[in-house]
Coordinates of C-alpha atoms in Angstrom, one line a residue:
M4 CA 95.6 89.3 52.1
L5 CA 98.6 90.4 54.3
D6 CA 100.2 93.8 53.8
K7 CA 103.6 93.3 52.3
G8 CA 104.9 96.1 54.6
N9 CA 104.0 94.0 57.7
Y10 CA 106.7 92.0 59.5
T11 CA 105.7 88.4 58.9
H12 CA 107.1 85.0 59.7
C13 CA 106.7 82.5 56.9
I14 CA 106.4 78.8 57.4
E15 CA 106.0 75.8 55.2
E16 CA 103.7 73.0 56.1
V17 CA 101.5 71.7 53.2
N18 CA 101.9 75.0 51.4
H19 CA 103.4 78.3 52.1
T20 CA 101.6 80.3 54.8
C21 CA 102.6 83.5 56.6
V22 CA 102.0 84.2 60.3
S23 CA 101.8 88.0 61.1
Q24 CA 100.3 87.7 64.5
F25 CA 99.5 85.4 67.6
L26 CA 96.4 85.3 69.7
L27 CA 96.8 86.1 73.4
L28 CA 94.0 84.3 75.2
G29 CA 94.4 86.5 78.4
L30 CA 93.3 85.6 81.8
S31 CA 89.7 85.1 81.1
D32 CA 87.1 84.9 78.3
D33 CA 84.3 86.0 80.6
P34 CA 83.1 89.4 79.2
E35 CA 81.8 90.5 82.7
L36 CA 85.3 90.0 84.2
Q37 CA 87.0 92.1 81.6
P38 CA 86.2 95.5 83.2
V39 CA 87.2 94.0 86.7
L40 CA 90.6 92.8 85.2
F41 CA 91.2 96.1 83.5
G42 CA 90.7 98.1 86.6
L43 CA 92.7 95.7 88.8
F44 CA 95.8 95.5 86.5
L45 CA 95.6 99.3 85.7
S46 CA 95.7 100.0 89.4
M47 CA 98.6 97.5 90.0
Y48 CA 100.4 99.0 87.1
L49 CA 100.0 102.6 88.3
V50 CA 101.1 101.6 91.9
T51 CA 104.1 99.8 90.7
V52 CA 105.4 102.6 88.4
L53 CA 104.6 105.3 91.1
G54 CA 106.2 103.3 93.9
N55 CA 109.3 102.5 92.1
L56 CA 109.6 105.9 90.6
L57 CA 109.4 107.4 94.1
I58 CA 112.3 105.1 95.2
I59 CA 114.4 106.4 92.2
L60 CA 113.5 110.0 93.0
A61 CA 114.2 109.5 96.7
V62 CA 117.6 108.0 96.1
S63 CA 118.7 110.6 93.5
S64 CA 117.5 113.6 95.4
D65 CA 118.9 112.7 98.9
S66 CA 122.6 112.8 99.3
H67 CA 122.4 110.5 102.3
L68 CA 121.4 107.7 99.9
H69 CA 124.2 108.2 97.5
T70 CA 125.7 104.9 98.4
P71 CA 126.3 101.6 96.6
M72 CA 123.3 100.0 98.4
Y73 CA 120.9 102.5 97.2
F74 CA 122.5 102.9 93.8
F75 CA 121.7 99.2 93.2
L76 CA 118.2 99.7 94.7
S77 CA 117.4 102.5 92.2
N78 CA 118.5 100.3 89.4
L79 CA 116.3 97.5 90.7
S80 CA 113.3 99.9 90.7
F81 CA 114.1 101.0 87.2
V82 CA 114.2 97.4 86.0
D83 CA 110.9 96.7 87.8
I84 CA 109.2 99.6 86.0
C85 CA 110.5 98.3 82.7
F86 CA 109.6 94.7 83.6
I87 CA 105.9 95.4 84.3
S88 CA 105.7 97.9 81.4
T89 CA 106.7 95.2 79.0
T90 CA 103.6 93.1 79.7
V91 CA 100.6 94.9 81.3
P92 CA 100.0 97.9 78.9
K93 CA 99.5 95.5 76.0
M94 CA 97.1 93.4 78.0
L95 CA 95.2 96.6 79.0
V96 CA 95.0 97.7 75.4
N97 CA 93.6 94.4 74.3
I98 CA 91.0 94.4 77.0
Q99 CA 90.0 97.9 76.1
V100 CA 89.6 97.3 72.4
Q101 CA 88.4 93.8 72.9
R102 CA 90.9 92.2 70.8
K103 CA 93.4 89.3 71.5
D104 CA 95.9 89.6 68.7
I105 CA 99.6 90.6 69.1
S106 CA 101.8 91.0 66.1
Y107 CA 104.8 88.8 65.5
I108 CA 107.3 91.5 66.1
E109 CA 105.5 92.7 69.2
C110 CA 105.5 89.2 70.7
F111 CA 109.2 88.6 70.0
T112 CA 110.0 92.1 71.5
Q113 CA 108.1 91.2 74.7
V114 CA 110.1 87.9 75.0
Y115 CA 113.4 89.8 74.4
F116 CA 112.9 92.4 77.0
L117 CA 111.3 90.1 79.5
I118 CA 114.4 87.8 79.5
I119 CA 116.5 90.9 79.9
F120 CA 114.6 92.4 82.9
I121 CA 114.2 88.9 84.7
G122 CA 117.9 88.4 84.3
M123 CA 118.6 91.8 85.6
D124 CA 116.5 91.4 88.7
N125 CA 118.3 88.2 89.3
F126 CA 121.8 89.7 88.9
L127 CA 121.0 92.9 90.9
L128 CA 119.8 90.9 93.9
S129 CA 123.1 89.0 93.8
V130 CA 125.2 92.3 93.5
M131 CA 123.2 93.8 96.4
A132 CA 123.9 90.7 98.5
F133 CA 127.6 91.1 97.7
D134 CA 127.4 94.8 98.7
R135 CA 126.0 93.7 102.2
F136 CA 128.7 91.1 102.5
V137 CA 131.4 93.7 102.0
A138 CA 129.6 96.1 104.3
I139 CA 129.2 93.8 107.2
C140 CA 132.3 91.5 106.8
H141 CA 134.9 94.1 105.6
P142 CA 133.5 97.4 106.9
L143 CA 136.9 99.1 107.0
N144 CA 137.5 98.4 103.3
Y145 CA 133.9 99.0 102.2
T146 CA 134.5 102.4 100.5
V147 CA 137.6 101.2 98.8
I148 CA 136.1 97.9 97.5
M149 CA 132.7 99.3 96.6
N150 CA 133.8 102.3 94.8
T151 CA 131.7 104.1 92.1
W152 CA 133.6 102.6 89.2
L153 CA 133.1 99.1 90.5
C154 CA 129.3 99.6 91.0
V155 CA 128.8 101.1 87.6
L156 CA 130.9 98.3 86.0
L157 CA 128.8 95.6 87.8
V158 CA 125.5 97.0 86.5
L159 CA 126.8 97.5 83.0
L160 CA 128.2 94.0 83.0
C161 CA 124.8 92.6 84.0
W162 CA 123.0 94.5 81.2
F163 CA 125.7 93.4 78.7
I164 CA 125.3 89.7 79.6
M165 CA 121.5 89.8 79.5
F166 CA 121.3 91.6 76.1
W167 CA 123.3 88.8 74.6
V168 CA 121.6 85.9 76.5
S169 CA 118.2 87.2 75.3
L170 CA 119.5 87.8 71.7
I171 CA 120.5 84.1 71.6
H172 CA 117.1 83.1 72.7
I173 CA 115.4 85.3 70.1
L174 CA 117.6 84.1 67.3
L175 CA 116.8 80.4 68.1
V176 CA 113.0 81.2 68.4
K177 CA 113.1 82.8 64.9
R178 CA 114.0 79.4 63.5
L179 CA 110.7 78.0 64.7
T180 CA 107.5 77.6 62.7
F181 CA 104.0 78.4 63.9
S182 CA 100.6 77.5 62.5
V183 CA 98.2 80.1 61.3
G184 CA 96.0 81.5 64.2
T185 CA 98.4 80.2 66.9
E186 CA 96.9 80.8 70.3
I187 CA 99.1 81.6 73.4
P188 CA 97.2 80.7 76.7
H189 CA 98.6 83.8 78.4
F190 CA 98.3 87.5 78.8
F191 CA 101.8 88.1 77.3
C192 CA 104.4 86.3 75.2
E193 CA 106.6 84.2 77.3
L194 CA 109.5 82.1 76.0
T195 CA 108.2 78.8 77.3
Q196 CA 104.7 79.5 76.0
L197 CA 106.2 80.2 72.5
L198 CA 108.0 76.9 72.6
D199 CA 105.0 75.0 73.7
V200 CA 102.9 76.2 70.7
A201 CA 105.5 76.0 68.1
S202 CA 104.8 73.5 65.3
S203 CA 108.5 72.6 64.6
D204 CA 111.1 70.8 66.7
T205 CA 112.1 72.9 69.8
H206 CA 114.7 70.4 71.2
V207 CA 117.6 72.8 70.7
N208 CA 115.6 75.7 72.2
Y209 CA 114.8 73.7 75.3
V210 CA 118.4 72.6 75.8
V211 CA 119.8 76.2 75.4
M212 CA 117.0 77.5 77.7
H213 CA 117.6 75.1 80.5
V214 CA 121.4 75.4 80.3
L215 CA 121.4 79.2 80.3
S216 CA 118.7 79.3 83.0
A217 CA 120.7 77.0 85.1
L218 CA 123.9 79.1 84.7
L219 CA 122.1 82.4 85.2
G220 CA 120.1 81.0 88.2
V221 CA 122.7 79.0 90.0
I222 CA 125.6 81.4 89.8
P223 CA 123.7 84.5 91.3
M224 CA 121.9 82.2 93.8
T225 CA 125.2 80.7 94.9
G226 CA 126.7 84.2 95.3
I227 CA 123.7 85.2 97.5
L228 CA 124.0 82.1 99.7
Y229 CA 127.7 82.6 100.1
S230 CA 127.3 86.2 100.9
Y231 CA 124.7 85.5 103.6
S232 CA 126.6 82.6 105.0
Q233 CA 129.6 84.9 105.6
I234 CA 127.3 87.6 106.9
I235 CA 125.7 85.2 109.5
S236 CA 129.2 84.0 110.5
S237 CA 130.3 87.6 111.1
L238 CA 127.2 88.4 113.1
L239 CA 127.7 85.4 115.4
K240 CA 131.2 86.7 116.2
M241 CA 129.8 90.1 117.3
S242 CA 129.5 90.4 121.1
S243 CA 127.1 93.3 121.1
I244 CA 123.4 92.4 120.4
V245 CA 122.7 96.0 119.3
N246 CA 125.5 95.8 116.7
K247 CA 124.1 92.4 115.6
Y248 CA 120.6 93.8 115.1
K249 CA 121.9 97.0 113.4
A250 CA 124.0 95.0 111.0
F251 CA 121.3 92.4 110.1
S252 CA 118.5 95.1 109.9
T253 CA 120.3 96.4 106.7
C254 CA 119.8 93.0 105.1
G255 CA 116.1 92.5 106.1
S256 CA 114.6 94.3 103.1
H257 CA 116.9 92.6 100.6
L258 CA 116.2 89.1 102.1
C259 CA 112.5 89.8 101.7
V260 CA 112.8 90.7 98.1
V261 CA 115.2 87.8 97.4
S262 CA 112.7 85.4 99.0
L263 CA 109.8 87.0 97.0
F264 CA 111.7 86.8 93.7
Y265 CA 113.1 83.3 93.9
G266 CA 109.9 82.0 95.5
T267 CA 107.7 83.1 92.6
A268 CA 110.4 82.2 90.0
F269 CA 110.6 78.7 91.6
G270 CA 106.8 78.5 91.4
V271 CA 106.8 79.4 87.7
Y272 CA 109.4 76.7 87.0
L273 CA 107.6 74.0 88.9
S274 CA 104.3 74.9 87.3
S275 CA 105.9 74.7 83.8
A276 CA 107.8 71.5 84.5
V277 CA 105.4 69.5 86.6
T278 CA 102.0 70.5 85.2
H279 CA 100.6 72.0 81.9
A280 CA 97.6 73.4 83.6
S281 CA 97.2 76.9 82.0
Q282 CA 95.4 78.4 85.0
R283 CA 98.1 77.5 87.5
R284 CA 100.8 78.9 85.2
L285 CA 98.9 82.1 84.7
I286 CA 98.6 82.6 88.5
T287 CA 102.3 82.1 89.0
S288 CA 103.2 84.3 86.0
V289 CA 101.1 87.1 87.5
M290 CA 102.9 86.7 90.8
Y291 CA 106.5 87.2 89.3
S292 CA 105.6 89.6 86.6
V293 CA 103.1 91.9 88.3
I294 CA 103.0 91.3 92.0
T295 CA 106.7 91.1 92.7
P296 CA 107.6 94.5 91.0
M297 CA 104.7 96.0 92.9
L298 CA 105.7 94.9 96.2
N299 CA 109.4 95.6 96.1
P300 CA 109.2 99.4 96.8
F301 CA 106.9 98.8 99.6
I302 CA 109.2 96.3 101.2
Y303 CA 112.2 98.6 101.0
S304 CA 110.3 101.8 102.1
L305 CA 108.5 100.1 105.0
R306 CA 111.5 98.3 106.4
N307 CA 114.2 100.9 105.8
K308 CA 114.3 104.0 108.0
D309 CA 116.7 105.8 105.5
V310 CA 114.3 105.3 102.5
K311 CA 111.3 106.3 104.6
G312 CA 113.1 109.4 105.7
A313 CA 114.1 110.3 102.2
L314 CA 110.6 109.7 100.8
G315 CA 109.2 111.9 103.6
R316 CA 111.6 114.8 102.7
L317 CA 110.8 114.3 99.0
L318 CA 107.0 114.4 99.5
S319 CA 107.3 117.4 101.9
R320 CA 109.3 119.3 99.3
A321 CA 106.8 118.3 96.6
A322 CA 104.0 119.5 98.8
S323 CA 105.6 122.8 99.7
G324 CA 106.2 123.5 96.1
L325 CA 102.5 123.3 95.2

């Protein structure tokens, strides 16, 4: 008997049934693998949170990094912390207590915030490409164009767009019906997975998902490609090899992160569209939801002298304060 206080989703098939939870099948059913998975994902989660938190602290504490480029980087790090915190903690709890259930409201909350954070990653990478375009192609007007108000406005606009896009998806998913004991072959609730296991017609959901994904994917990606086409054109016009290297080196970290993000996102899309093999989809999902947020701070700190210097000063101040 379900508690009337629980948030339930009622469906109608032969008779009226209420669904209050889904079952997350996770990465493996092997009991011997559970401690290994717990330790592995806990380690990756802690590394991700610590690495991105250090980037945020370094940028906020060092006046040399109070520029648009690092403002966007700190926002990217914040989004990555939120991104991985939406999925991994629930997985760790389920492994620890040896349960697979996730409540209806928890599952939909995961989907809502995952869409927001994936979209924010996408938009922020596009905004960062625009920032590099202005810095290299219009250096004399950089401080005028990339002023504080514009930077804040761009980030707020990204959040605003993604809040509404995610809300549209959730409202459409709430229309769907699910069978009792619905199993989700994943370690977190993902929009495509929910649509796959729904017992009602999902045609409208898929149409809206593909249209919005195309718009939110193509527009930022087009902006990134245009920005770098102009950057390369400007670099080719430079006579000094030293200036070329110095200008392009500021883009190296961003290009690595862009390649990692879109590479894994493209892998997830292909694995969903081409094959329904759950194991392959799980691997690609782990790549974009766990590996990418974990690697981003390392890419920026290892390839960027300013960030490395700021992190060194931050750690030395912390060590001297002990």
